Amino acid sequence: MSDVRAELREQFMDAFGGADYPVKNQMDLVPALPDGPATKFEAGDVSLTAMELAAKLGSEQEFPYDDAESLVEDILDGLEAKDMI
């Protein structure tokens, strides 16, 4: 696992781990984010807000999610598939 992926995984788990699962859509995740849609994730030369993630990865996510682990893995796989990490 790349350092960037590992750093982002930790940040995503911290941010999305507090959501009330199961989550049915991206809006269910907003209350868990410390700065709402403006919550920023940074690792290496990658910097994304939660809003940017939602816009760029909507097609990569398969809601509903029953836990943070499966959500975070789909986010990371989507970022890799789009060559963003």
Short mmCIF file of N, CA, C and O in Angstrom, two decimals:
data_model
loop_
_atom_site.label_atom_id
_atom_site.label_comp_id
_atom_site.label_asym_id
_atom_site.label_seq_id
_atom_site.Cartn_x
_atom_site.Cartn_y
_atom_site.Cartn_z
N MET A 1 0.85 -1.18 0.00
CA MET A 1 0.00 0.00 0.00
C MET A 1 0.89 1.24 0.00
O MET A 1 1.82 1.33 0.79
N SER A 2 0.60 2.15 -0.90
CA SER A 2 1.40 3.37 -0.97
C SER A 2 1.20 4.20 0.28
O SER A 2 0.20 4.09 0.98
N ASP A 3 2.19 5.06 0.56
CA ASP A 3 2.09 5.94 1.72
C ASP A 3 0.88 6.85 1.61
O ASP A 3 0.19 7.09 2.59
N VAL A 4 0.64 7.38 0.41
CA VAL A 4 -0.50 8.28 0.21
C VAL A 4 -1.81 7.54 0.48
O VAL A 4 -2.68 8.04 1.20
N ARG A 5 -1.94 6.33 -0.05
CA ARG A 5 -3.16 5.55 0.18
C ARG A 5 -3.33 5.27 1.67
O ARG A 5 -4.43 5.41 2.21
N ALA A 6 -2.25 4.90 2.34
CA ALA A 6 -2.32 4.60 3.78
C ALA A 6 -2.71 5.83 4.59
O ALA A 6 -3.54 5.75 5.50
N GLU A 7 -2.13 6.98 4.25
CA GLU A 7 -2.46 8.22 4.95
C GLU A 7 -3.92 8.60 4.72
O GLU A 7 -4.62 8.99 5.66
N LEU A 8 -4.36 8.52 3.47
CA LEU A 8 -5.75 8.84 3.17
C LEU A 8 -6.70 7.86 3.84
O LEU A 8 -7.75 8.26 4.36
N ARG A 9 -6.33 6.59 3.86
CA ARG A 9 -7.19 5.58 4.51
C ARG A 9 -7.42 5.95 5.97
O ARG A 9 -8.55 5.90 6.46
N GLU A 10 -6.34 6.34 6.65
CA GLU A 10 -6.46 6.72 8.07
C GLU A 10 -7.37 7.95 8.23
O GLU A 10 -8.24 7.97 9.10
N GLN A 11 -7.19 8.94 7.36
CA GLN A 11 -8.02 10.15 7.44
C GLN A 11 -9.48 9.84 7.14
O GLN A 11 -10.39 10.35 7.81
N PHE A 12 -9.72 9.02 6.11
CA PHE A 12 -11.09 8.65 5.76
C PHE A 12 -11.75 7.86 6.89
O PHE A 12 -12.92 8.08 7.20
N MET A 13 -11.01 6.94 7.50
CA MET A 13 -11.57 6.15 8.61
C MET A 13 -11.93 7.06 9.77
O MET A 13 -12.99 6.89 10.40
N ASP A 14 -11.06 8.03 10.07
CA ASP A 14 -11.36 8.98 11.15
C ASP A 14 -12.61 9.79 10.82
O ASP A 14 -13.47 10.01 11.68
N ALA A 15 -12.71 10.25 9.58
CA ALA A 15 -13.83 11.11 9.18
C ALA A 15 -15.14 10.34 9.05
O ALA A 15 -16.18 10.80 9.52
N PHE A 16 -15.11 9.19 8.39
CA PHE A 16 -16.34 8.47 8.08
C PHE A 16 -16.70 7.42 9.13
O PHE A 16 -17.80 6.87 9.11
N GLY A 17 -15.77 7.12 10.03
CA GLY A 17 -16.01 6.11 11.05
C GLY A 17 -17.15 6.46 12.00
O GLY A 17 -17.80 5.59 12.56
N GLY A 18 -17.40 7.75 12.17
CA GLY A 18 -18.44 8.19 13.09
C GLY A 18 -19.82 8.31 12.48
O GLY A 18 -20.77 8.71 13.16
N ALA A 19 -19.95 7.95 11.21
CA ALA A 19 -21.27 8.03 10.56
C ALA A 19 -22.21 7.00 11.16
O ALA A 19 -21.79 6.00 11.74
N ASP A 20 -23.49 7.25 11.01
CA ASP A 20 -24.52 6.34 11.51
C ASP A 20 -24.83 5.31 10.43
O ASP A 20 -25.60 5.57 9.52
N TYR A 21 -24.17 4.14 10.53
CA TYR A 21 -24.32 3.08 9.52
C TYR A 21 -25.54 2.25 9.80
O TYR A 21 -25.90 2.07 10.95
N PRO A 22 -26.19 1.73 8.75
CA PRO A 22 -25.80 1.83 7.34
C PRO A 22 -26.08 3.22 6.77
O PRO A 22 -27.00 3.90 7.22
N VAL A 23 -25.27 3.61 5.78
CA VAL A 23 -25.49 4.87 5.08
C VAL A 23 -26.06 4.55 3.70
O VAL A 23 -25.58 3.65 3.03
N LYS A 24 -27.08 5.29 3.32
CA LYS A 24 -27.78 5.01 2.07
C LYS A 24 -27.29 5.87 0.91
O LYS A 24 -27.50 5.53 -0.24
N ASN A 25 -26.64 7.02 1.23
CA ASN A 25 -26.15 7.91 0.18
C ASN A 25 -25.09 8.84 0.76
O ASN A 25 -24.81 8.80 1.96
N GLN A 26 -24.50 9.65 -0.08
CA GLN A 26 -23.43 10.54 0.35
C GLN A 26 -23.89 11.52 1.42
O GLN A 26 -23.13 11.86 2.32
N MET A 27 -25.12 11.96 1.34
CA MET A 27 -25.63 12.93 2.32
C MET A 27 -25.67 12.35 3.73
O MET A 27 -25.56 13.09 4.71
N ASP A 28 -25.80 11.04 3.87
CA ASP A 28 -25.79 10.40 5.19
C ASP A 28 -24.43 10.54 5.87
O ASP A 28 -24.33 10.36 7.09
N LEU A 29 -23.40 10.83 5.09
CA LEU A 29 -22.05 10.94 5.65
C LEU A 29 -21.73 12.34 6.16
O LEU A 29 -20.86 12.51 7.01
N VAL A 30 -22.44 13.35 5.68
CA VAL A 30 -22.11 14.74 6.00
C VAL A 30 -22.09 15.02 7.51
O VAL A 30 -21.16 15.66 7.99
N PRO A 31 -23.07 14.54 8.29
CA PRO A 31 -23.04 14.85 9.72
C PRO A 31 -21.79 14.32 10.45
O PRO A 31 -21.42 14.86 11.49
N ALA A 32 -21.16 13.30 9.91
CA ALA A 32 -19.97 12.73 10.56
C ALA A 32 -18.71 13.55 10.28
O ALA A 32 -17.72 13.42 11.00
N LEU A 33 -18.74 14.38 9.26
CA LEU A 33 -17.54 15.13 8.86
C LEU A 33 -17.34 16.35 9.74
O LEU A 33 -18.27 17.12 9.96
N PRO A 34 -16.10 16.55 10.23
CA PRO A 34 -15.85 17.67 11.14
C PRO A 34 -16.15 19.04 10.54
O PRO A 34 -16.63 19.93 11.23
N ASP A 35 -15.90 19.22 9.26
CA ASP A 35 -16.18 20.49 8.59
C ASP A 35 -17.21 20.32 7.47
O ASP A 35 -17.20 21.07 6.49
N GLY A 36 -18.07 19.33 7.61
CA GLY A 36 -19.08 19.07 6.60
C GLY A 36 -18.43 18.82 5.24
O GLY A 36 -17.34 18.25 5.16
N PRO A 37 -19.07 19.26 4.16
CA PRO A 37 -18.54 19.02 2.82
C PRO A 37 -17.17 19.67 2.58
O PRO A 37 -16.46 19.29 1.67
N ALA A 38 -16.82 20.65 3.40
CA ALA A 38 -15.52 21.33 3.24
C ALA A 38 -14.38 20.58 3.93
O ALA A 38 -13.22 21.01 3.85
N THR A 39 -14.68 19.47 4.60
CA THR A 39 -13.63 18.68 5.25
C THR A 39 -12.56 18.34 4.22
O THR A 39 -12.88 17.86 3.14
N LYS A 40 -11.30 18.59 4.56
CA LYS A 40 -10.20 18.40 3.61
C LYS A 40 -9.37 17.18 4.01
O LYS A 40 -9.11 16.94 5.18
N PHE A 41 -8.99 16.43 2.99
CA PHE A 41 -8.12 15.26 3.15
C PHE A 41 -6.85 15.54 2.37
O PHE A 41 -6.90 15.89 1.20
N GLU A 42 -5.69 15.35 3.02
CA GLU A 42 -4.42 15.64 2.37
C GLU A 42 -3.39 14.56 2.69
O GLU A 42 -3.27 14.14 3.84
N ALA A 43 -2.67 14.15 1.66
CA ALA A 43 -1.57 13.19 1.81
C ALA A 43 -0.65 13.36 0.61
O ALA A 43 -1.12 13.39 -0.53
N GLY A 44 0.64 13.49 0.86
CA GLY A 44 1.57 13.71 -0.23
C GLY A 44 1.16 14.95 -1.00
O GLY A 44 0.91 16.00 -0.41
N ASP A 45 1.04 14.84 -2.31
CA ASP A 45 0.61 15.98 -3.12
C ASP A 45 -0.87 15.93 -3.47
O ASP A 45 -1.35 16.66 -4.34
N VAL A 46 -1.62 15.08 -2.76
CA VAL A 46 -3.06 14.94 -2.98
C VAL A 46 -3.81 15.77 -1.94
O VAL A 46 -3.52 15.68 -0.74
N SER A 47 -4.74 16.58 -2.39
CA SER A 47 -5.58 17.38 -1.50
C SER A 47 -6.99 17.41 -2.08
O SER A 47 -7.19 17.84 -3.21
N LEU A 48 -7.95 16.90 -1.31
CA LEU A 48 -9.34 16.81 -1.76
C LEU A 48 -10.28 17.18 -0.62
O LEU A 48 -10.02 16.81 0.52
N THR A 49 -11.37 17.87 -0.95
CA THR A 49 -12.41 18.07 0.05
C THR A 49 -13.42 16.94 -0.08
O THR A 49 -13.46 16.24 -1.09
N ALA A 50 -14.24 16.80 0.94
CA ALA A 50 -15.30 15.78 0.88
C ALA A 50 -16.23 16.05 -0.30
O ALA A 50 -16.69 15.12 -0.95
N MET A 51 -16.48 17.32 -0.60
CA MET A 51 -17.35 17.66 -1.72
C MET A 51 -16.72 17.22 -3.04
O MET A 51 -17.41 16.69 -3.92
N GLU A 52 -15.41 17.43 -3.19
CA GLU A 52 -14.72 16.97 -4.41
C GLU A 52 -14.77 15.46 -4.53
O GLU A 52 -14.98 14.92 -5.63
N LEU A 53 -14.59 14.76 -3.42
CA LEU A 53 -14.69 13.30 -3.43
C LEU A 53 -16.06 12.87 -3.94
O LEU A 53 -16.16 11.98 -4.79
N ALA A 54 -17.10 13.47 -3.40
CA ALA A 54 -18.46 13.10 -3.79
C ALA A 54 -18.68 13.35 -5.28
O ALA A 54 -19.27 12.51 -5.97
N ALA A 55 -18.19 14.47 -5.78
CA ALA A 55 -18.40 14.81 -7.19
C ALA A 55 -17.63 13.88 -8.11
O ALA A 55 -18.13 13.46 -9.15
N LYS A 56 -16.40 13.54 -7.74
CA LYS A 56 -15.54 12.76 -8.62
C LYS A 56 -15.76 11.26 -8.51
O LYS A 56 -15.45 10.52 -9.43
N LEU A 57 -16.28 10.80 -7.36
CA LEU A 57 -16.38 9.36 -7.13
C LEU A 57 -17.80 8.84 -7.02
O LEU A 57 -17.99 7.68 -6.68
N GLY A 58 -18.77 9.67 -7.30
CA GLY A 58 -20.15 9.22 -7.18
C GLY A 58 -20.43 7.94 -7.94
O GLY A 58 -21.13 7.06 -7.45
N SER A 59 -19.83 7.79 -9.10
CA SER A 59 -20.07 6.59 -9.91
C SER A 59 -19.28 5.38 -9.41
O SER A 59 -19.55 4.26 -9.80
N GLU A 60 -18.30 5.61 -8.53
CA GLU A 60 -17.47 4.51 -8.02
C GLU A 60 -18.04 3.91 -6.73
O GLU A 60 -17.59 2.86 -6.30
N GLN A 61 -18.97 4.60 -6.12
CA GLN A 61 -19.50 4.13 -4.85
C GLN A 61 -20.79 3.35 -5.06
O GLN A 61 -21.58 3.68 -5.95
N GLU A 62 -20.97 2.32 -4.24
CA GLU A 62 -22.15 1.47 -4.34
C GLU A 62 -22.88 1.47 -3.01
O GLU A 62 -22.67 0.58 -2.18
N PHE A 63 -23.71 2.50 -2.81
CA PHE A 63 -24.49 2.59 -1.58
C PHE A 63 -25.58 1.55 -1.60
O PHE A 63 -26.04 1.16 -2.68
N PRO A 64 -26.05 1.07 -0.47
CA PRO A 64 -25.68 1.47 0.89
C PRO A 64 -24.40 0.78 1.36
O PRO A 64 -23.99 -0.25 0.82
N TYR A 65 -23.78 1.37 2.38
CA TYR A 65 -22.61 0.78 3.04
C TYR A 65 -22.99 0.47 4.48
O TYR A 65 -23.62 1.28 5.16
N ASP A 66 -22.58 -0.71 4.93
CA ASP A 66 -22.89 -1.13 6.30
C ASP A 66 -21.81 -0.76 7.29
O ASP A 66 -22.02 -0.86 8.50
N ASP A 67 -20.62 -0.38 6.78
CA ASP A 67 -19.52 -0.04 7.68
C ASP A 67 -18.52 0.88 6.98
O ASP A 67 -18.52 0.98 5.75
N ALA A 68 -17.70 1.54 7.79
CA ALA A 68 -16.73 2.49 7.26
C ALA A 68 -15.67 1.80 6.40
O ALA A 68 -15.22 2.37 5.41
N GLU A 69 -15.27 0.59 6.77
CA GLU A 69 -14.20 -0.10 6.05
C GLU A 69 -14.54 -0.29 4.58
O GLU A 69 -13.72 -0.01 3.70
N SER A 70 -15.73 -0.78 4.29
CA SER A 70 -16.09 -1.03 2.89
C SER A 70 -16.24 0.29 2.13
O SER A 70 -15.84 0.38 0.96
N LEU A 71 -16.78 1.32 2.77
CA LEU A 71 -16.88 2.63 2.14
C LEU A 71 -15.51 3.18 1.81
O LEU A 71 -15.25 3.60 0.68
N VAL A 72 -14.61 3.15 2.77
CA VAL A 72 -13.26 3.70 2.58
C VAL A 72 -12.50 2.94 1.50
O VAL A 72 -11.83 3.56 0.66
N GLU A 73 -12.62 1.63 1.46
CA GLU A 73 -11.94 0.86 0.42
C GLU A 73 -12.46 1.23 -0.97
O GLU A 73 -11.68 1.36 -1.91
N ASP A 74 -13.78 1.43 -1.09
CA ASP A 74 -14.33 1.84 -2.39
C ASP A 74 -13.84 3.23 -2.78
O ASP A 74 -13.55 3.49 -3.95
N ILE A 75 -13.75 4.14 -1.82
CA ILE A 75 -13.23 5.48 -2.11
C ILE A 75 -11.80 5.38 -2.61
O ILE A 75 -11.44 5.96 -3.63
N LEU A 76 -10.97 4.64 -1.89
CA LEU A 76 -9.55 4.51 -2.27
C LEU A 76 -9.41 3.82 -3.62
O LEU A 76 -8.60 4.26 -4.46
N ASP A 77 -10.18 2.77 -3.85
CA ASP A 77 -10.11 2.08 -5.15
C ASP A 77 -10.56 3.02 -6.27
O ASP A 77 -9.97 3.01 -7.36
N GLY A 78 -11.58 3.84 -6.00
CA GLY A 78 -12.04 4.81 -7.00
C GLY A 78 -10.99 5.85 -7.31
O GLY A 78 -10.78 6.22 -8.47
N LEU A 79 -10.30 6.34 -6.28
CA LEU A 79 -9.23 7.32 -6.49
C LEU A 79 -8.12 6.71 -7.33
O LEU A 79 -7.56 7.38 -8.21
N GLU A 80 -7.78 5.45 -7.06
CA GLU A 80 -6.74 4.78 -7.85
C GLU A 80 -7.20 4.58 -9.29
O GLU A 80 -6.45 4.78 -10.24
N ALA A 81 -8.45 4.16 -9.47
CA ALA A 81 -8.97 3.90 -10.81
C ALA A 81 -8.96 5.18 -11.66
O ALA A 81 -8.78 5.11 -12.88
N LYS A 82 -9.12 6.31 -11.02
CA LYS A 82 -9.12 7.59 -11.74
C LYS A 82 -7.74 8.25 -11.72
O LYS A 82 -7.60 9.42 -12.07
N ASP A 83 -6.73 7.48 -11.31
CA ASP A 83 -5.34 7.97 -11.26
C ASP A 83 -5.19 9.24 -10.44
O ASP A 83 -4.41 10.14 -10.79
N MET A 84 -5.94 9.32 -9.36
CA MET A 84 -5.85 10.49 -8.48
C MET A 84 -4.90 10.25 -7.33
O MET A 84 -4.50 11.19 -6.65
N ILE A 85 -4.56 8.99 -7.08
CA ILE A 85 -3.54 8.66 -6.07
C ILE A 85 -2.62 7.60 -6.66
O ILE A 85 -2.95 6.95 -7.63
#
